[in-house]
Amino acid sequence: MLSRIQFAVNISFHILFPVISIALSWFVVYFRHQAGKTHDAAWLQAYRFWAKIFAVTFAVGVVSGVTMSFQFGTNWPGFMERAGNIAGPLLGYEVLTAFFLEAGFLGIMLFGRERVSQKVHMIASTVVAVGTTISAFWILALDSFMQTPQGYWIDDQKVLHVKSWLEVIFNPSFSYRFTHKLLASALTAAFLLMGVSAWQILKKTATEATNKVLKTGVSVAAVAIVLQIFAGDAHGLNTKEYQPAKLAAIEAVWHTEEGAALTLFGIPNEKTQTTDYAIKIPKLGSLILTHELNGKIEGLSAFEHKPPVAPVFYSFRIMVGVGILMLLTAWLGWWKLRKVQWQAEKLSPWLLRTFAAMTFSGWVATLAGWYVTEIGRQPFLVYGILPTSEAVTKIVPASDVGLTLVLYILLYAFILLSYVMVIKHMAEHPEHEEVKS
């Protein structure tokens, strides 16, 4: 349990930064493109400011990712012993194809604007953005394989081998998971843009770029949240087909039923297999999960292996709740901006404070969704094949795991607070010098 908590702490901290940097890199490319196209100094100012935030985010993400990967050897040696033939190459491909692109061109992107031609600088910025997306591709291919494995065979020692790399990579849940994560990144970065820009207006440190950045963030968020709803629905149907026990835990469906109600909220009770104090809407559960009013949903009692219900149940509702807030905030913001002719400084203070309060809302939704995905896979590390209990270390003492867990928590709390304070400082002390287009 300590090893599981430690890995959860590491991956929870790590995912906060890629979920920003994946989409933020493309926002930075857009700002750079607009600067070159319009020769408007405000767009170049936006590029310079957000490229710095991207660099800080990227750096913390890389460092925390390295720390996380070490735990495959220290805490989870059984994973690499059994699934290393698949996990190792996929992680290697991420380094070879994505990280090298990012590392190779990041210096040109950050420091080369005055040293190379504008065309080369634009290409370098784009290559970095492509690299972040390729990185997400490989990592999500591995995670999706762990969720819905295919394209493998198992030898007498229970070691997994590749039968078809195409099947391994493009497994049944990969396209849904990849799309869902890219949209989650777009929303996380968009709300970061909105929140920082709103904070600048409230603190009267707005620059010429602030209005353009806020407009961009609101516009992307308003579109992405709608697409995310449809992507999430499709992902849910895929989960029903390949991981029905996870879906049953999400909705706390204890016994197989047709025309199942949608539980808005309640307290799952695994001992009695009931949901106490449940608030339900009749038939809506089946309609959403099967697209049929009387659709059949398998209950948890039908499965030999099932995940812990409470964390999956609550996390899903947190994710959906934050998503609804994002929808309302983005569309209200878009409507209000149109009414004031896209002049962000004319927005009411309460709306700007709402944007600021939602700055890191993408983090909350991402973590909640991640917990649904990963806890919902339990008790397996590779779904249906490798139980988590068989992969954990038998050598490292629990006292060592506990000590390092405490140290990780303290260090990550410090780094996270520092990261937020750095962004706050940058928002309150933006550059005011003139820049060349």
PDB file of N, CA, C and O in Angstrom, residues 32 50 69 76 115 124 140 151 159 171 190 197 359 373 384 428:
ATOM      1  N   ARG A  32       3.320  33.010 -31.545  1.00  0.00           N
ATOM      2  CA  ARG A  32       4.492  33.316 -32.394  1.00  0.00           C
ATOM      3  C   ARG A  32       4.054  33.515 -33.845  1.00  0.00           C
ATOM      4  O   ARG A  32       4.562  34.414 -34.538  1.00  0.00           O
ATOM      5  N   TRP A  50       4.523  33.770 -22.316  1.00  0.00           N
ATOM      6  CA  TRP A  50       4.034  32.397 -22.142  1.00  0.00           C
ATOM      7  C   TRP A  50       5.083  31.366 -22.512  1.00  0.00           C
ATOM      8  O   TRP A  50       5.024  30.218 -22.050  1.00  0.00           O
ATOM      9  N   SER A  69       9.885   7.375 -13.147  1.00  0.00           N
ATOM     10  CA  SER A  69      10.305   6.176 -13.875  1.00  0.00           C
ATOM     11  C   SER A  69      11.236   5.305 -13.046  1.00  0.00           C
ATOM     12  O   SER A  69      11.270   4.080 -13.218  1.00  0.00           O
ATOM     13  N   TRP A  76       8.404  -1.301  -8.097  1.00  0.00           N
ATOM     14  CA  TRP A  76       7.564  -2.187  -8.912  1.00  0.00           C
ATOM     15  C   TRP A  76       8.406  -3.014  -9.889  1.00  0.00           C
ATOM     16  O   TRP A  76       8.169  -2.978 -11.104  1.00  0.00           O
ATOM     17  N   ARG A 115      18.832  35.299 -32.869  1.00  0.00           N
ATOM     18  CA  ARG A 115      20.050  34.662 -33.387  1.00  0.00           C
ATOM     19  C   ARG A 115      19.821  33.856 -34.663  1.00  0.00           C
ATOM     20  O   ARG A 115      20.767  33.503 -35.352  1.00  0.00           O
ATOM     21  N   ALA A 124      11.329  25.965 -35.073  1.00  0.00           N
ATOM     22  CA  ALA A 124      11.799  25.406 -33.803  1.00  0.00           C
ATOM     23  C   ALA A 124      10.679  25.371 -32.771  1.00  0.00           C
ATOM     24  O   ALA A 124      10.502  24.372 -32.058  1.00  0.00           O
ATOM     25  N   LEU A 140       0.582   7.547 -23.466  1.00  0.00           N
ATOM     26  CA  LEU A 140      -0.810   7.091 -23.427  1.00  0.00           C
ATOM     27  C   LEU A 140      -0.979   5.761 -24.150  1.00  0.00           C
ATOM     28  O   LEU A 140      -1.889   4.998 -23.832  1.00  0.00           O
ATOM     29  N   GLY A 151      -2.380  -7.663 -28.662  1.00  0.00           N
ATOM     30  CA  GLY A 151      -1.169  -7.746 -29.467  1.00  0.00           C
ATOM     31  C   GLY A 151       0.012  -8.368 -28.744  1.00  0.00           C
ATOM     32  O   GLY A 151       1.156  -8.089 -29.087  1.00  0.00           O
ATOM     33  N   VAL A 159       5.777 -14.065 -18.708  1.00  0.00           N
ATOM     34  CA  VAL A 159       6.357 -12.844 -19.256  1.00  0.00           C
ATOM     35  C   VAL A 159       5.640 -12.478 -20.553  1.00  0.00           C
ATOM     36  O   VAL A 159       5.406 -13.348 -21.406  1.00  0.00           O
ATOM     37  N   ASN A 171      -4.329  -0.072 -29.290  1.00  0.00           N
ATOM     38  CA  ASN A 171      -5.225  -0.972 -28.570  1.00  0.00           C
ATOM     39  C   ASN A 171      -6.623  -0.359 -28.480  1.00  0.00           C
ATOM     40  O   ASN A 171      -6.814   0.816 -28.826  1.00  0.00           O
ATOM     41  N   ALA A 190      -5.927  26.486 -21.411  1.00  0.00           N
ATOM     42  CA  ALA A 190      -6.818  27.616 -21.715  1.00  0.00           C
ATOM     43  C   ALA A 190      -7.262  28.324 -20.440  1.00  0.00           C
ATOM     44  O   ALA A 190      -7.280  29.562 -20.371  1.00  0.00           O
ATOM     45  N   SER A 197      -4.482  36.014 -17.076  1.00  0.00           N
ATOM     46  CA  SER A 197      -4.852  37.286 -17.712  1.00  0.00           C
ATOM     47  C   SER A 197      -5.846  38.061 -16.847  1.00  0.00           C
ATOM     48  O   SER A 197      -5.724  39.286 -16.688  1.00  0.00           O
ATOM     49  N   THR A 359      -8.201  29.245 -12.434  1.00  0.00           N
ATOM     50  CA  THR A 359      -6.899  29.156 -13.099  1.00  0.00           C
ATOM     51  C   THR A 359      -6.389  27.726 -13.179  1.00  0.00           C
ATOM     52  O   THR A 359      -5.943  27.263 -14.237  1.00  0.00           O
ATOM     53  N   THR A 373      -9.381   6.459 -13.837  1.00  0.00           N
ATOM     54  CA  THR A 373      -8.754   5.536 -14.782  1.00  0.00           C
ATOM     55  C   THR A 373      -7.865   4.516 -14.089  1.00  0.00           C
ATOM     56  O   THR A 373      -7.969   3.299 -14.350  1.00  0.00           O
ATOM     57  N   GLY A 384      -6.430  -7.596 -16.220  1.00  0.00           N
ATOM     58  CA  GLY A 384      -6.763  -8.988 -16.453  1.00  0.00           C
ATOM     59  C   GLY A 384      -5.576  -9.922 -16.568  1.00  0.00           C
ATOM     60  O   GLY A 384      -5.758 -11.134 -16.721  1.00  0.00           O
ATOM     61  N   GLU A 428       2.167  39.457 -12.020  1.00  0.00           N
ATOM     62  CA  GLU A 428       2.115  40.763 -11.363  1.00  0.00           C
ATOM     63  C   GLU A 428       3.294  41.664 -11.741  1.00  0.00           C
ATOM     64  O   GLU A 428       3.268  42.861 -11.446  1.00  0.00           O
TER      65      GLU A 428
END
